[in-house]
Amino acid sequence: MTRKIIIDTDPGQDDAVAILTALASPEALDVIGIVAVAGNVSLAQNARNALKIVELAGRTDVPVYAGCERPMRRTLITAEYVHGDTGLDGPDLPPPVKTLEAQHGVDYLIEALMSHEPGTITLCTLGPLTNVAMAMVKEPRIIGRIKEIVMMGGAYFEVGNVTPAAEFNIYVDPDAADVVLRSGVHIVMAPLDVTHMMQSTPKRLKKLLEIGNKAGTAVYQMLSFSERFDLIKYGTEGAPLHDPCVIAYLLKPELFEGRHINVEIETTSELTVGMTVADYWGVTDRKRNVHYLRSGDADGFYDLLAERLARLP
Ligand code: BDR
Ligand code: CA
């Protein structure tokens, strides 16, 4: 059965690969909208990148919205040092012809959830959780209507990538993450613990380039750019690949292993703000709110990406 999804994102090379994979899987995923959020780079640049990606996929029928330009309470932190000045450095994609929808992304989330049957829309979040939290605050009735939130964010065994304690998406807007994790919506979390297993080794990247289409070449160029920072940082053969884990989980959950646990967000400590405090070993009686993905099959994951990207122009 086809699952209706809305992708909330800050593209981002790895976001782009996730979006392309989703758009290449129409029999399983009906992408009803894409909402940009401030994160990797500014909101305006992320929104522009989202337009470029739908054009690359030949899917200009998918509406793109711009959401919040800063976190709920904190000052925006961006990551040009990883993703480049455009957030999508690597390929030379043409300026988008398609334009953004006029509606604010938060209002779109609310309208989409209120106008579809309850329990039919899955939110896929690939960036900070600002838009989703703001929508929950503005219209709490959406909370009971969301089928599931599948998010890239957090870390426990791998701990932090932006501070020693925190993963980027959660760190940028910990208050938003706190609202979402306390909402009671069923949440699947793809943290660094699993995304760091999905290493973009030279062999895997070459396979994507060998697809020979525009999308495969662009993905190769994007990931070759964004992996430079992580290769130096971690000294591994390939860089982690984060956001596509969300889409791969929806397409092939059997590629992943996880546990249903309690995860809470540190919002106040200067030292550990944005930490996802995961009760992986069940040492408290806190309510289980997250299906936490701990590991995954990297070869199966890259095979899936290659198979799907090959369907695109
Ligand atoms: C997350 O941060 C961003 O830089 C990536 O796009 C991903 O969503 C990884 O921590
Ligand atoms: Ca992202």
Coordinates of C-alpha atoms and ligand atoms in Angstrom, one line a residue:
M1 CA 0.0 0.0 0.0
T2 CA 1.2 3.5 -0.8
R3 CA 2.0 5.6 2.3
K4 CA 1.4 9.4 2.2
I5 CA 4.5 11.3 3.4
I6 CA 5.5 14.9 3.9
I7 CA 9.2 15.5 4.0
D8 CA 10.4 18.3 6.3
T9 CA 14.0 19.0 5.4
D10 CA 17.1 21.3 5.3
P11 CA 18.8 20.1 2.1
G12 CA 21.7 19.3 2.5
Q13 CA 23.4 16.7 0.2
D14 CA 22.2 13.8 2.4
D15 CA 18.7 15.3 2.5
A16 CA 18.8 15.5 -1.3
V17 CA 19.6 11.7 -1.6
A18 CA 16.7 11.0 0.8
I19 CA 14.3 13.1 -1.2
L20 CA 15.4 11.6 -4.5
T21 CA 15.0 8.1 -3.2
A22 CA 11.5 8.9 -2.0
L23 CA 10.5 10.5 -5.2
A24 CA 11.8 7.4 -7.1
S25 CA 9.5 5.1 -5.1
P26 CA 6.0 6.2 -6.0
E27 CA 4.5 2.7 -5.6
A28 CA 5.4 2.8 -1.9
L29 CA 5.6 6.5 -1.0
D30 CA 3.3 9.3 -2.1
V31 CA 5.3 12.5 -1.4
I32 CA 2.4 15.0 -1.0
G33 CA 4.6 17.9 0.0
I34 CA 8.1 19.0 0.9
V35 CA 8.7 21.7 3.6
A36 CA 12.0 23.4 4.1
V37 CA 13.4 24.5 7.5
A38 CA 16.4 26.4 8.6
G39 CA 19.3 24.1 9.5
N40 CA 22.3 23.1 7.3
V41 CA 22.0 26.6 5.7
S42 CA 19.5 29.4 5.8
L43 CA 15.8 28.7 5.2
A44 CA 15.9 30.6 1.8
Q45 CA 18.8 28.5 0.6
N46 CA 17.4 25.2 1.8
A47 CA 14.0 26.0 0.1
R48 CA 15.9 26.8 -3.1
N49 CA 17.8 23.5 -2.8
A50 CA 14.5 21.6 -2.3
L51 CA 13.2 23.1 -5.6
K52 CA 16.4 22.1 -7.4
I53 CA 16.0 18.5 -6.1
V54 CA 12.4 18.1 -7.3
E55 CA 13.4 19.4 -10.7
L56 CA 16.4 17.0 -10.8
A57 CA 13.9 14.1 -10.1
G58 CA 11.5 15.4 -12.8
R59 CA 8.9 15.7 -10.1
T60 CA 7.8 19.4 -10.3
D61 CA 4.3 18.2 -9.4
V62 CA 5.4 18.0 -5.8
P63 CA 4.7 21.3 -3.9
V64 CA 7.5 22.8 -1.9
Y65 CA 6.9 25.2 1.0
A66 CA 9.2 27.3 3.2
G67 CA 8.7 27.0 7.0
C68 CA 10.5 28.6 9.9
E69 CA 13.7 30.6 9.5
R70 CA 15.0 30.1 13.0
P71 CA 14.6 27.7 15.9
M72 CA 11.9 28.2 18.5
R73 CA 14.1 29.9 21.1
R74 CA 17.7 29.7 20.2
T75 CA 19.8 31.4 17.7
L76 CA 20.2 29.5 14.4
I77 CA 23.4 27.5 13.9
T78 CA 24.2 26.4 10.4
A79 CA 26.7 24.0 8.9
E80 CA 28.3 25.5 5.7
Y81 CA 31.6 24.0 6.9
V82 CA 30.1 20.6 6.0
H83 CA 27.7 21.3 3.2
G84 CA 29.3 24.2 1.4
D85 CA 28.0 27.8 1.0
T86 CA 24.9 26.7 -1.0
G87 CA 24.2 23.7 1.4
L88 CA 24.2 21.6 -1.8
D89 CA 27.8 22.0 -3.1
G90 CA 29.1 19.4 -5.5
P91 CA 27.0 19.2 -8.6
D92 CA 26.3 22.2 -10.8
L93 CA 22.5 22.1 -10.8
P94 CA 20.6 24.7 -12.8
P95 CA 18.7 27.5 -11.0
P96 CA 15.2 26.3 -10.3
V97 CA 12.4 27.4 -12.6
K98 CA 9.7 26.0 -10.2
T99 CA 8.7 28.4 -7.4
L100 CA 7.7 28.0 -3.7
E101 CA 4.1 27.7 -2.7
A102 CA 2.8 30.9 -1.1
Q103 CA 1.5 29.2 2.1
H104 CA 3.8 29.1 5.1
G105 CA 5.2 25.6 5.7
V106 CA 3.8 25.3 9.2
D107 CA 0.3 26.2 8.0
Y108 CA 0.7 23.7 5.2
L109 CA 1.5 20.9 7.7
I110 CA -1.6 21.9 9.7
E111 CA -3.8 22.0 6.7
A112 CA -2.6 18.8 5.2
L113 CA -3.0 16.9 8.5
M114 CA -6.5 18.4 9.2
S115 CA -7.8 17.8 5.7
H116 CA -6.6 14.1 5.3
E117 CA -8.1 11.2 7.2
P118 CA -6.5 10.8 10.6
G119 CA -3.6 8.4 10.7
T120 CA -2.9 8.6 7.0
I121 CA 0.1 11.0 6.9
T122 CA 3.6 10.1 7.9
L123 CA 6.0 13.0 8.6
C124 CA 9.6 12.3 7.6
T125 CA 11.9 14.8 9.2
L126 CA 15.5 15.3 7.9
G127 CA 16.4 18.5 9.7
P128 CA 15.7 20.4 12.9
L129 CA 12.2 19.8 14.2
T130 CA 11.1 23.5 14.3
N131 CA 8.3 23.3 11.7
V132 CA 6.7 20.2 13.2
A133 CA 6.9 21.5 16.8
M134 CA 5.5 24.9 15.7
A135 CA 2.6 23.2 13.9
M136 CA 1.9 21.1 17.1
V137 CA 1.9 24.2 19.2
K138 CA -0.3 26.2 16.8
E139 CA -2.8 23.4 16.2
P140 CA -2.6 20.7 18.8
R141 CA -5.4 18.7 17.1
I142 CA -2.8 17.6 14.5
I143 CA -1.0 15.5 17.1
G144 CA -3.6 12.7 17.1
R145 CA -3.8 12.7 13.3
I146 CA -0.2 12.0 12.5
K147 CA 0.4 8.4 11.6
E148 CA 4.0 8.4 12.5
I149 CA 7.1 10.6 12.6
V150 CA 10.2 9.0 11.1
M151 CA 13.2 11.3 11.9
M152 CA 16.9 11.5 11.4
G153 CA 18.2 12.9 14.6
G154 CA 19.9 12.1 17.9
A155 CA 22.6 9.7 19.0
Y156 CA 23.4 7.7 22.0
F157 CA 26.3 5.2 21.5
E158 CA 28.0 7.5 18.9
V159 CA 27.1 10.6 21.1
G160 CA 27.6 13.9 19.4
N161 CA 28.7 15.2 16.0
V162 CA 28.3 19.0 16.6
T163 CA 29.1 19.0 20.3
P164 CA 30.5 16.1 22.3
A165 CA 26.9 15.4 23.5
A166 CA 24.6 16.4 20.7
E167 CA 23.6 15.5 17.1
F168 CA 23.1 18.5 14.7
N169 CA 19.4 18.3 14.0
I170 CA 18.5 18.1 17.7
Y171 CA 21.1 20.6 18.8
V172 CA 19.9 23.3 16.4
D173 CA 16.4 23.3 18.0
P174 CA 16.3 21.2 21.2
D175 CA 13.1 22.9 22.3
A176 CA 11.4 21.8 19.2
A177 CA 12.7 18.2 19.6
D178 CA 11.4 18.2 23.2
V179 CA 7.9 19.2 22.0
V180 CA 7.9 16.5 19.4
L181 CA 9.3 13.7 21.6
R182 CA 6.8 14.5 24.3
S183 CA 3.8 14.7 21.9
G184 CA 2.8 11.1 22.2
V185 CA 3.1 10.6 18.4
H186 CA 4.7 7.3 17.4
I187 CA 8.3 8.1 16.6
V188 CA 11.0 6.2 14.7
M189 CA 14.4 7.7 15.3
A190 CA 17.4 7.1 13.0
P191 CA 20.3 8.4 15.1
L192 CA 24.0 8.6 14.4
D193 CA 24.3 5.1 15.8
V194 CA 22.8 3.7 12.6
T195 CA 23.7 6.5 10.1
H196 CA 27.4 6.1 10.9
M197 CA 27.2 2.4 9.8
M198 CA 26.1 3.5 6.3
Q199 CA 29.5 4.5 5.1
S200 CA 29.8 5.9 1.6
T201 CA 33.0 4.0 0.7
P202 CA 34.6 4.6 -2.7
K203 CA 33.2 1.3 -4.0
R204 CA 29.6 2.3 -3.0
L205 CA 29.9 5.8 -4.5
K206 CA 31.3 4.4 -7.7
K207 CA 28.2 2.2 -8.0
L208 CA 26.0 5.3 -7.8
L209 CA 28.0 7.0 -10.5
E210 CA 27.8 4.0 -12.7
I211 CA 24.0 4.2 -12.8
G212 CA 24.8 6.7 -15.5
N213 CA 21.7 9.0 -15.2
K214 CA 21.6 12.6 -14.1
A215 CA 20.4 11.8 -10.6
G216 CA 23.1 9.2 -10.0
T217 CA 25.8 11.6 -11.2
A218 CA 24.5 14.4 -9.1
V219 CA 24.3 12.2 -6.0
Y220 CA 27.9 11.0 -6.6
Q221 CA 29.1 14.6 -6.8
M222 CA 27.1 15.7 -3.8
L223 CA 28.3 12.9 -1.6
S224 CA 31.9 13.3 -2.8
F225 CA 31.7 16.9 -1.7
S226 CA 30.1 16.4 1.7
E227 CA 32.1 13.4 2.7
R228 CA 35.4 15.4 2.7
F229 CA 34.7 16.9 6.1
D230 CA 33.7 13.6 7.7
L231 CA 36.6 11.6 6.2
I232 CA 39.1 13.9 7.9
K233 CA 37.0 14.0 11.1
Y234 CA 36.5 10.3 11.6
G235 CA 39.4 8.8 9.6
T236 CA 37.1 6.1 8.1
E237 CA 36.9 4.7 4.5
G238 CA 33.6 6.4 3.9
A239 CA 31.5 9.1 5.5
P240 CA 28.3 8.5 7.4
L241 CA 25.1 8.8 5.3
H242 CA 22.3 10.2 7.5
D243 CA 19.0 11.3 6.1
P244 CA 18.4 8.5 3.5
C245 CA 18.1 6.1 6.4
V246 CA 14.6 7.6 7.1
I247 CA 13.4 6.8 3.6
A248 CA 15.2 3.4 3.5
Y249 CA 13.4 2.5 6.8
L250 CA 10.0 3.3 5.2
L251 CA 10.9 1.3 2.1
K252 CA 12.6 -1.7 3.7
P253 CA 12.3 -1.7 7.5
E254 CA 13.9 -5.1 7.6
L255 CA 17.3 -3.4 6.8
F256 CA 17.3 -2.0 10.4
E257 CA 17.3 -3.2 13.9
G258 CA 16.1 -1.2 16.9
R259 CA 14.3 -1.1 20.2
H260 CA 11.3 0.6 21.6
I261 CA 12.7 2.9 24.4
N262 CA 12.3 6.2 26.2
V263 CA 14.3 9.1 24.7
E264 CA 14.2 12.6 26.2
I265 CA 16.0 15.8 25.2
E266 CA 18.3 17.9 27.3
T267 CA 17.2 21.5 26.8
T268 CA 18.9 23.5 29.6
S269 CA 22.5 22.4 30.4
E270 CA 25.0 24.5 28.5
L271 CA 27.4 21.5 28.4
T272 CA 25.0 18.9 27.0
V273 CA 22.1 20.8 25.4
G274 CA 20.6 18.9 22.6
M275 CA 21.6 15.5 23.9
T276 CA 19.2 12.6 23.3
V277 CA 19.1 10.8 26.6
A278 CA 18.2 7.3 25.5
D279 CA 17.2 4.7 28.1
Y280 CA 18.5 1.9 25.8
W281 CA 19.0 -0.5 28.7
G282 CA 15.6 0.2 30.4
V283 CA 17.1 1.5 33.6
T284 CA 14.1 3.8 34.3
D285 CA 10.4 3.4 34.1
R286 CA 10.0 6.4 31.8
K287 CA 7.4 6.0 29.1
R288 CA 8.7 4.4 25.9
N289 CA 8.2 7.0 23.2
V290 CA 10.6 6.1 20.4
H291 CA 11.5 3.1 18.2
Y292 CA 15.2 3.7 18.2
L293 CA 17.2 2.3 15.3
R294 CA 20.6 1.0 16.6
S295 CA 22.0 -0.7 13.5
G296 CA 21.5 -1.5 9.9
D297 CA 22.6 -3.5 6.8
A298 CA 24.9 -1.1 4.9
D299 CA 25.2 -3.2 1.8
G300 CA 21.4 -3.7 1.6
F301 CA 21.0 0.1 2.2
Y302 CA 23.3 1.1 -0.7
D303 CA 21.8 -1.5 -3.0
L304 CA 18.3 0.0 -2.3
L305 CA 19.6 3.5 -3.0
A306 CA 21.2 2.4 -6.3
E307 CA 18.1 0.6 -7.4
R308 CA 15.8 3.5 -6.7
L309 CA 18.1 6.3 -8.1
A310 CA 18.4 4.3 -11.3
R311 CA 14.7 4.9 -11.9
L312 CA 15.2 8.7 -12.1
P313 CA 16.1 10.9 -15.1
Ligands
BDR1 C1 22.1 15.7 10.2 O1 22.7 17.0 10.2 C2 22.7 17.5 8.9 O2 23.9 18.2 8.6 C3 22.4 16.3 8.0 O3 21.7 16.7 6.8 C4 21.6 15.4 8.8 O4 20.3 15.7 8.7 C5 23.2 14.8 10.7 O5 23.6 15.1 12.0
CA2 CA 19.3 17.1 7.0

